[in-house]
Coordinates of C-alpha atoms in Angstrom, one line a residue:
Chain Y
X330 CA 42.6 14.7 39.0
X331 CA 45.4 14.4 36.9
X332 CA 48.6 13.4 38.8
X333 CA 52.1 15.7 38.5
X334 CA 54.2 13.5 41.1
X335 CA 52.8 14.8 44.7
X336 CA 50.6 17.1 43.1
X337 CA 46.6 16.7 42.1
X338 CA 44.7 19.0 39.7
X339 CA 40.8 20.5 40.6
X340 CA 38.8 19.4 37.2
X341 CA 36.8 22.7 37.9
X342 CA 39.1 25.2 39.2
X343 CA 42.5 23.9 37.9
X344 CA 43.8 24.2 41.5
X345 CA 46.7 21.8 41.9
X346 CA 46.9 20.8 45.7
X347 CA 49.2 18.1 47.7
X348 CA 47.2 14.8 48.4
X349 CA 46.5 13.4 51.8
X350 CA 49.0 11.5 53.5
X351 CA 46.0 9.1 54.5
X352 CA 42.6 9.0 53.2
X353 CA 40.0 6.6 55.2
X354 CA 37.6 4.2 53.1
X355 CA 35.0 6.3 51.6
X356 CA 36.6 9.2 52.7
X357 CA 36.5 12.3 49.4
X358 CA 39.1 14.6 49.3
X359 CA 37.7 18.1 48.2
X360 CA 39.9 20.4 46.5
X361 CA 40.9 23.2 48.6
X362 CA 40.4 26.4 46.8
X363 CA 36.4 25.8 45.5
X364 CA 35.6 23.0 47.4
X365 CA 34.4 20.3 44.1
X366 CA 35.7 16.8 44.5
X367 CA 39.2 15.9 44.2
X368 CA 39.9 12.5 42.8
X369 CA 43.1 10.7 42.4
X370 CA 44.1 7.5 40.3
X371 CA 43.8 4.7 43.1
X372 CA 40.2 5.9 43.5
X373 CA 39.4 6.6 39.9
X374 CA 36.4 5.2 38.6
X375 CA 35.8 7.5 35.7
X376 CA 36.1 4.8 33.3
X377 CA 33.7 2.7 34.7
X378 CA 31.1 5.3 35.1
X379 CA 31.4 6.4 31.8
X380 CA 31.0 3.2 30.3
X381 CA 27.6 2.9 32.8
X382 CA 26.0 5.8 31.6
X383 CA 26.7 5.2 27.9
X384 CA 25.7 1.6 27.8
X385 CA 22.3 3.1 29.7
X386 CA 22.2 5.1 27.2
X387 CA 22.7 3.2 24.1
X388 CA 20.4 1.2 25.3
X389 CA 17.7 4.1 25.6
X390 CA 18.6 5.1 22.6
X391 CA 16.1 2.7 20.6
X392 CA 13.0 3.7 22.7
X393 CA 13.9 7.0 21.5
X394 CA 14.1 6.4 18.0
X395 CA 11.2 3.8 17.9
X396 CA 8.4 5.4 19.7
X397 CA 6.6 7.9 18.6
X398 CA 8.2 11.6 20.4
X399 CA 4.8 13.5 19.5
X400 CA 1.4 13.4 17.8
X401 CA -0.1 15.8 15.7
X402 CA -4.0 16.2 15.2
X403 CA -5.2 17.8 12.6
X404 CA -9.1 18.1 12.5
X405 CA -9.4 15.3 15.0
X406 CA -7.0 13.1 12.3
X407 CA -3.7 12.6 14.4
X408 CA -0.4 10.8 13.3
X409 CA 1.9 10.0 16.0
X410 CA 6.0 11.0 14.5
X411 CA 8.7 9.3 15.8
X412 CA 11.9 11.5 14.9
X413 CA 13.1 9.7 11.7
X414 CA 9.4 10.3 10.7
X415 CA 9.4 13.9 12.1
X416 CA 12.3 14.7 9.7
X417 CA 11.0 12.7 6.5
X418 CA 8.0 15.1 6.8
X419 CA 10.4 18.2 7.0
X420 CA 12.1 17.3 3.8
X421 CA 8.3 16.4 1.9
X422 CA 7.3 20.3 3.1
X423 CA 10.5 20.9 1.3
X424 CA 12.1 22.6 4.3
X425 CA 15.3 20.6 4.0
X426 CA 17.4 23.3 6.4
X427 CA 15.3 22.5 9.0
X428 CA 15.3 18.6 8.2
X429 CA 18.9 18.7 8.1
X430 CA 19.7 20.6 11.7
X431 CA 17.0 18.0 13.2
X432 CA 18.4 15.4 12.0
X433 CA 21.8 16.2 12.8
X434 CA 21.0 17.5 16.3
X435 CA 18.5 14.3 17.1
X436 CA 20.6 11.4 15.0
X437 CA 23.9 12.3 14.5
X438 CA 25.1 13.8 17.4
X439 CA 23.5 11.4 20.0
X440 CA 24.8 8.3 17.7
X441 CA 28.4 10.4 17.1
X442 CA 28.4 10.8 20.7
X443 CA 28.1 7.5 22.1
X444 CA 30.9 5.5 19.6
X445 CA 33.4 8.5 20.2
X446 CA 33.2 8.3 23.7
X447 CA 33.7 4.6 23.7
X448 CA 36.4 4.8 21.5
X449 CA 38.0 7.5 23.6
X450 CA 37.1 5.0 26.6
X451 CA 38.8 1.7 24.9
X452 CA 42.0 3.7 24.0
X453 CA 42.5 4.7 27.5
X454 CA 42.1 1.5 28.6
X455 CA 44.4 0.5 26.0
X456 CA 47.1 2.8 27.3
X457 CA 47.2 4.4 23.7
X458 CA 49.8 7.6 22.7
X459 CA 48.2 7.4 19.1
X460 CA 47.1 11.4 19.0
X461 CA 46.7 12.6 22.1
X462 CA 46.4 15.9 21.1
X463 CA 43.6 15.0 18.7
X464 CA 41.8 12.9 21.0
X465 CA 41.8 15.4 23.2
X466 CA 39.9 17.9 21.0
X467 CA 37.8 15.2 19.7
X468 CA 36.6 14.9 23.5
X469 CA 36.1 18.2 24.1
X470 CA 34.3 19.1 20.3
X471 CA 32.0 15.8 21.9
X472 CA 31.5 17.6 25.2
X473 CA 30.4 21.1 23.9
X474 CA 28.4 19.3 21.2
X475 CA 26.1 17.0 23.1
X476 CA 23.9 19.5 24.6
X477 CA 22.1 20.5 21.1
X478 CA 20.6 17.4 21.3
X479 CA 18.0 19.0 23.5
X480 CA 16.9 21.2 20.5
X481 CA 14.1 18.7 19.2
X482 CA 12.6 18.2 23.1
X483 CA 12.9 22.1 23.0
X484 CA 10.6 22.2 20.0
X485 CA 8.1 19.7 21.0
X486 CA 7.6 21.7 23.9
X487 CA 6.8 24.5 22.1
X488 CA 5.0 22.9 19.7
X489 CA 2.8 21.5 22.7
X490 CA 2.7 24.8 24.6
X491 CA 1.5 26.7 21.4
X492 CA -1.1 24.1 19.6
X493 CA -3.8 23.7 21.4
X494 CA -7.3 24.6 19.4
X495 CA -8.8 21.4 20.7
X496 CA -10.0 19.4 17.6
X497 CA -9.1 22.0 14.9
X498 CA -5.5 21.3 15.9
X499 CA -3.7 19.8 18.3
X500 CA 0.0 18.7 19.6
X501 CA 0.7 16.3 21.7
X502 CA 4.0 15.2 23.6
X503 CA 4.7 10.9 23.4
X504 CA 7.0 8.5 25.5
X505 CA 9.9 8.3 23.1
X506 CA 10.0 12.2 23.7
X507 CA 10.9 11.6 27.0
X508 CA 13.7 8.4 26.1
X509 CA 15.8 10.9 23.8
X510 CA 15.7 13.4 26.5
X511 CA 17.2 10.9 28.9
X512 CA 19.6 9.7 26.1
X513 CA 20.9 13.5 26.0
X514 CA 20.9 14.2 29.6
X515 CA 23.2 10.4 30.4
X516 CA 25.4 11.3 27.2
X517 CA 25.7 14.6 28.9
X518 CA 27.1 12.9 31.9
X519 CA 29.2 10.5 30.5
X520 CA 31.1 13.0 28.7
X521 CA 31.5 14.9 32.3
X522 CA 32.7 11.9 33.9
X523 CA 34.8 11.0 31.5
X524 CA 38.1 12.2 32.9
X525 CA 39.9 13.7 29.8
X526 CA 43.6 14.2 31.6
X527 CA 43.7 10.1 31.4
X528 CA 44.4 10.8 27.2
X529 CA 48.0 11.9 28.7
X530 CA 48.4 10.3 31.8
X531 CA 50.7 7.4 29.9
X532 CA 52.7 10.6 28.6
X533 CA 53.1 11.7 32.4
X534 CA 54.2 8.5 33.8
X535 CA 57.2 8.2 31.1
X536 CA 57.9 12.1 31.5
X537 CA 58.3 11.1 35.1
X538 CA 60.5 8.0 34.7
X539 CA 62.4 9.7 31.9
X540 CA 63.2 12.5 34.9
Chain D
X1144 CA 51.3 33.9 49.5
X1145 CA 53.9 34.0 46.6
X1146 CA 51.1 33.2 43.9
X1147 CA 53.8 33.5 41.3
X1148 CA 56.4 31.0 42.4
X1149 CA 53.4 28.0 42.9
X1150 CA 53.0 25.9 39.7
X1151 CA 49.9 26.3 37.7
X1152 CA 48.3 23.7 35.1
X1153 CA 46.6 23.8 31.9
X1154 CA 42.9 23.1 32.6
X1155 CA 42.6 21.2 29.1
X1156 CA 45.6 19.1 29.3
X1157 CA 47.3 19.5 32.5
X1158 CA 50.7 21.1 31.8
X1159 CA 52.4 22.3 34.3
X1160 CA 53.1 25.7 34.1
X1161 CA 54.9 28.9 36.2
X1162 CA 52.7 32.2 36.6
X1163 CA 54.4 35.2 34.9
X1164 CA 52.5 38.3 34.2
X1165 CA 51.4 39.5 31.2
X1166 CA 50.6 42.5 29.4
X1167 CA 47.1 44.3 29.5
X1168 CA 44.9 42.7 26.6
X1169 CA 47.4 39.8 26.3
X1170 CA 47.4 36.2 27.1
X1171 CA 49.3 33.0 28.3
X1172 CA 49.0 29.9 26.4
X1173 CA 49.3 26.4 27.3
X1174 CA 52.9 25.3 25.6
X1175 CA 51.6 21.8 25.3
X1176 CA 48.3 22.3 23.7
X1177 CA 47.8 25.8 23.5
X1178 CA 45.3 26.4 25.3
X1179 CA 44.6 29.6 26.9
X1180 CA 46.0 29.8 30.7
X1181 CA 45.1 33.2 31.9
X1182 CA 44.1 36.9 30.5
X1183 CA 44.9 40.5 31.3
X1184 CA 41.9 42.0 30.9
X1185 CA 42.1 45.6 32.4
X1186 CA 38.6 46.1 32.6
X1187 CA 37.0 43.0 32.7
X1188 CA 34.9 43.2 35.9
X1189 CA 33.5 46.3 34.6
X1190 CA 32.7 44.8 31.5
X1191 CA 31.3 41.8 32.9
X1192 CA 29.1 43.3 35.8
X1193 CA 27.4 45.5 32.8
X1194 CA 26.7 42.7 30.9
X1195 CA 25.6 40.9 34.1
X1196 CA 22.7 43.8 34.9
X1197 CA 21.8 44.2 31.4
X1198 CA 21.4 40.0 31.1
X1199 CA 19.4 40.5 34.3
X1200 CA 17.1 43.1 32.7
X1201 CA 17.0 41.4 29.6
X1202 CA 15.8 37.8 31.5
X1203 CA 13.3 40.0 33.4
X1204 CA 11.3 40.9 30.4
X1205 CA 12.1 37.5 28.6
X1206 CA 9.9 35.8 31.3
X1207 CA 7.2 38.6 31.5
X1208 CA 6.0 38.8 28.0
X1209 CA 4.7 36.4 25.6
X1210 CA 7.5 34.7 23.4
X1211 CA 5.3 33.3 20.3
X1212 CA 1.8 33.4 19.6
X1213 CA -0.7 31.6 17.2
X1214 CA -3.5 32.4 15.2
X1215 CA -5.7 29.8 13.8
X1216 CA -9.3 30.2 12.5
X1217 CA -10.4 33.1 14.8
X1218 CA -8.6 31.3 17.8
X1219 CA -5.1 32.8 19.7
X1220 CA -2.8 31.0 21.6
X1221 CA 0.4 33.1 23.4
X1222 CA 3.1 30.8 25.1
X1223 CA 5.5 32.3 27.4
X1224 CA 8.7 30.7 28.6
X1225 CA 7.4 29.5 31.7
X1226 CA 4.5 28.0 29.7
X1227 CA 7.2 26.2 27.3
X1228 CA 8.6 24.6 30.4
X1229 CA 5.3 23.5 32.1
X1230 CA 3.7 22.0 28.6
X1231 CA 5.2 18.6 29.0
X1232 CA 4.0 18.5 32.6
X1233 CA 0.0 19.2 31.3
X1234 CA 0.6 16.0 29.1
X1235 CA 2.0 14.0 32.0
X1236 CA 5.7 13.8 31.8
X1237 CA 6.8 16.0 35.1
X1238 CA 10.1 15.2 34.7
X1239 CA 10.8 16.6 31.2
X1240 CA 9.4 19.3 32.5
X1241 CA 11.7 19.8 35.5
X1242 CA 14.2 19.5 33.2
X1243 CA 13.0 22.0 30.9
X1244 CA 12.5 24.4 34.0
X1245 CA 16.3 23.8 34.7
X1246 CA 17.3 24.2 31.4
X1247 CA 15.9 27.5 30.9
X1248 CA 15.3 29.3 33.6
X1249 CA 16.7 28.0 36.4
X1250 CA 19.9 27.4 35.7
X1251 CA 20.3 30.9 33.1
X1252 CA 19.1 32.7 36.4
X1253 CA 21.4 31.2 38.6
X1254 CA 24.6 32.1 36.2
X1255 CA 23.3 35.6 36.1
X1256 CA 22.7 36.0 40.0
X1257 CA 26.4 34.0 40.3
X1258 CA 28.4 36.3 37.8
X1259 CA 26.6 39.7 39.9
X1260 CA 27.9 37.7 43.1
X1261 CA 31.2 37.2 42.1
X1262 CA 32.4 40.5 40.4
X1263 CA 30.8 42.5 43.2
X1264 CA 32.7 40.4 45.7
X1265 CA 36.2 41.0 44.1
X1266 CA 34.6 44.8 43.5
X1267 CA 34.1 45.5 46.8
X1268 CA 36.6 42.8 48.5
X1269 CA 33.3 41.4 50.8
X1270 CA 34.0 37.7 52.4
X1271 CA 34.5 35.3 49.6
X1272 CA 33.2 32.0 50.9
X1273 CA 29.8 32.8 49.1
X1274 CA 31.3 33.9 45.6
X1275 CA 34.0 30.4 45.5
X1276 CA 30.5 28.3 46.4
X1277 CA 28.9 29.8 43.6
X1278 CA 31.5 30.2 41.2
X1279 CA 32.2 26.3 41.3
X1280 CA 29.2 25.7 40.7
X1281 CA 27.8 27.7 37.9
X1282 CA 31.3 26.6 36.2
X1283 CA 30.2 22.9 36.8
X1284 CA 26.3 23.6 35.4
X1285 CA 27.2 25.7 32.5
X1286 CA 26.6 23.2 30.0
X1287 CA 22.9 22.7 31.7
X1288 CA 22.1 26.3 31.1
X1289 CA 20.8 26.0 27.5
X1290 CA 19.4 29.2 26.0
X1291 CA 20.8 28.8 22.5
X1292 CA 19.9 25.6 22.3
X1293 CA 15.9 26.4 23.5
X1294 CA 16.5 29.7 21.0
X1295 CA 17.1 27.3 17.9
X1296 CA 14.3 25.1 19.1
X1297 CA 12.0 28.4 18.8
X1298 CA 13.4 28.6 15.0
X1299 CA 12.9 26.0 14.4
X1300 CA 9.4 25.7 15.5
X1301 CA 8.9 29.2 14.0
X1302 CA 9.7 27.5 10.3
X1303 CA 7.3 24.4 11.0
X1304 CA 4.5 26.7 12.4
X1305 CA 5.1 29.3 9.5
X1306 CA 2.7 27.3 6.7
X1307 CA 0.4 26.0 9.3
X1308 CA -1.4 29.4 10.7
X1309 CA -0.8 32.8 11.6
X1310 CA 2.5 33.1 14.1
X1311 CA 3.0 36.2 16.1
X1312 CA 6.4 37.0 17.3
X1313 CA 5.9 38.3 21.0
X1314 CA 8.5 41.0 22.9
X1315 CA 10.3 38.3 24.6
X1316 CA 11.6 36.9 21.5
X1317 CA 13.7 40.0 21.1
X1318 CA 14.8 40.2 24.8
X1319 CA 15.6 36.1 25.0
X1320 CA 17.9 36.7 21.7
X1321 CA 19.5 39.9 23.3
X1322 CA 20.0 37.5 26.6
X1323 CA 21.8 34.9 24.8
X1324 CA 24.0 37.9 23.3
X1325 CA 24.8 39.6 26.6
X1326 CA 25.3 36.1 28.3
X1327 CA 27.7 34.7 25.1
X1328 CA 30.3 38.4 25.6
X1329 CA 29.7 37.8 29.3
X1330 CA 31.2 34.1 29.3
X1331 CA 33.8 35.2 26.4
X1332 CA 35.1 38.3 28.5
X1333 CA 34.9 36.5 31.9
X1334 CA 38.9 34.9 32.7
X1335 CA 37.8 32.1 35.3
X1336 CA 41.9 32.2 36.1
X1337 CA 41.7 36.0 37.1
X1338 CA 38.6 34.9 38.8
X1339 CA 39.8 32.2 41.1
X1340 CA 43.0 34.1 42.1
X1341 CA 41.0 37.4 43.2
X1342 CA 38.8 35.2 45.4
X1343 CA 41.3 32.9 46.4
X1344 CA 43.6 36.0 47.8
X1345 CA 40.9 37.3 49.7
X1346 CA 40.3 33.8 51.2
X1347 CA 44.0 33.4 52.5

């Protein structure tokens, strides 16, 4: 949905098309070649939206990190691990490579995600040319990133799916399991709705007075 | 339709730019940011629709056979992929599961199924309204499709399982890692430009 004078940009197929002369309240404009959603400045609300879903998500983020994500029982003695736990047992077994990549993929990136997205949100509200080209990267590093998060839910369902000996041993999924899942999947969509073309839009405009 | 004299912009940055053709095997780059605008790839639907059946054979026998298996004090547990989806749904959290299902298997499928769709279409010029409806949307879900993220999770667990008992690696480990290849060259060779102008030409 960037803008080029008369001309608007598909976000999925790069099709650049002519706007309506007239579009009704609540009318969508869809983008002529593949059909996806076509929106244009006066009806942008991707920074709004994008600040929803990460403030939901920030906010989910401590569930996730203060309940437990799953329980293991061993011999009938279980000890419910909440992911900081998870990894401090990791690194006691000695099997710091696997310590590291969860806490990477379940601390860092989540935490990573959510204060460079709002920092890429307050400096296009700002109006800021600081970088563009670098924030532009750093938005899209943040986009492909996020979705590794999902590695530790993958491995507590595997976990669950494969121990089950009754008493002998036993895993067992817990709520914070499914917080952190919805703390990947709203990141996920914040950095989707977060329309990256507004990081040069301030360029346009002058480009366009300048001509 | 004069493709060639209609402006084109850079899908990371916007930058307008003009079509002009380029050699077989080269490719056009965004003057602003560099990114890449378009390929010529002479054989890239070939390419791409072998990948596509082998990633279709490949996910076949990924969801048929057993993916890990455990061996603890005389007892064996297998888990398949389907049974790594549904075991958050046996301990009461549907929706995880859902979104498990989505993750990896749904959504995988679905690219596969899109990408045979879409290079037979420009193969064979049939009716594109099918192919642009699918095409938009597998290029909108592709982050959702996460079989290299689920394939780390299996390390992952492999390593934690490893002191705890006896771990069988099943056939479908093999055949998911091979999937994740085939799907990985498949996205790589795939030009979505190329793409959207041979369905787009057959649409006007």
């Amino acid at each position: 949905m960037a803008e080029h004078g008369a001309l608007l940009q598909c976000r999925v197929c790069s099709h650049l098309s002519h706007p309506p002369r007239q579009l009704k309240r609540f009318e969508v404009m869809h983008c002529p070649r593949c059909g996806a959603r076509v929106k244009f400045a006066q009806q942008s609300n991707s920074v709004e939206v994008t600040w929803a879903l990460l403030i939901a998500a920030a906010i989910l983020y401590i569930p996730a990190n203060m309940l437990p994500i799953m329980s293991v029982y061993m011999l009938g003695a279980g000890q419910p691990d909440t992911i900081i736990t998870g990894v401090y047992h990791l690194l006691e077994a000695g099997q710091w490579p696997l310590a590291l990549i969860v806490f990477v993929a379940s601390i860092v990136v989540p935490l990573l995600k959510l204060f460079t997205l709002s920092f890429l949100l307050i400096s296009i509200q700002r109006r800021s040319r600081w970088r563009q080209y670098d924030r532009m990267r750093l938005y899209r590093i943040t986009e492909y990133v996020g979705r590794w998060s999902m590695v530790d839910v993958f491995v507590i369902a595997i976990l669950v799916g494969l121990v089950q000996f009754g008493n002998l041993a036993r895993v067992d999924a817990n709520l914070g399991s499914l917080s952190f899942a919805a703390v990947v999947v709203l990141t996920m969509f914040a950095a989707r709705t977060l329309d990256e073309h507004l990081i040069w839009d301030i360029t346009r405009q002058e480009e366009q007075q300048n001509a | 339709m004069s493709v060639s004299a209609e402006p084109i912009a850079c899908q990371e940055c916007g930058q307008l730019h003009r079509y002009r053709p380029v050699a077989p095997g080269k490719t056009a780059n965004c003057s602003r940011c560099g990114a890449v605008l378009y390929r010529n790839r002479p054989n890239m639907l070939d390419a791409v629709l072998a990948l596509t059946l082998a990633g279709l054979t490949l996910f076949v026998l990924t969801n048929v056979f057993p993916l890990l298996g455990l061996r603890a004090q005389g007892a064996e547990q297998e888990l398949h992929l389907l049974g790594a989806s549904l075991a958050f749904w046996d301990q009461g959290y549907p929706i995880l599961a859902g979104l498990i299902i989505l993750n990896i298997i749904v959504f995988p499928l679905f690219e596969l199924l899109t990408l045979l769709v879409v290079v037979l279409t420009i193969r064979y010029r049939w009716r594109s309204n099918m192919a642009i409806f699918l095409f938009r949307w597998m290029r909108e879900l592709k982050p959702w499709g996460m079989l290299e993220v689920f394939m780390l999770g299996v390390l992952v667990a492999v390593v934690k399982l490893g002191d705890l008992a006896t771990l069988i690696v099943g056939a479908a480990f093999w055949s998911f890692a091979g999937l994740i290849l085939t799907m990985a060259a498949a996205t790589a060779l795939l030009d979505p430009f190329s793409v959207w102008r041979a369905l787009e030409k057959k649409h006007g």
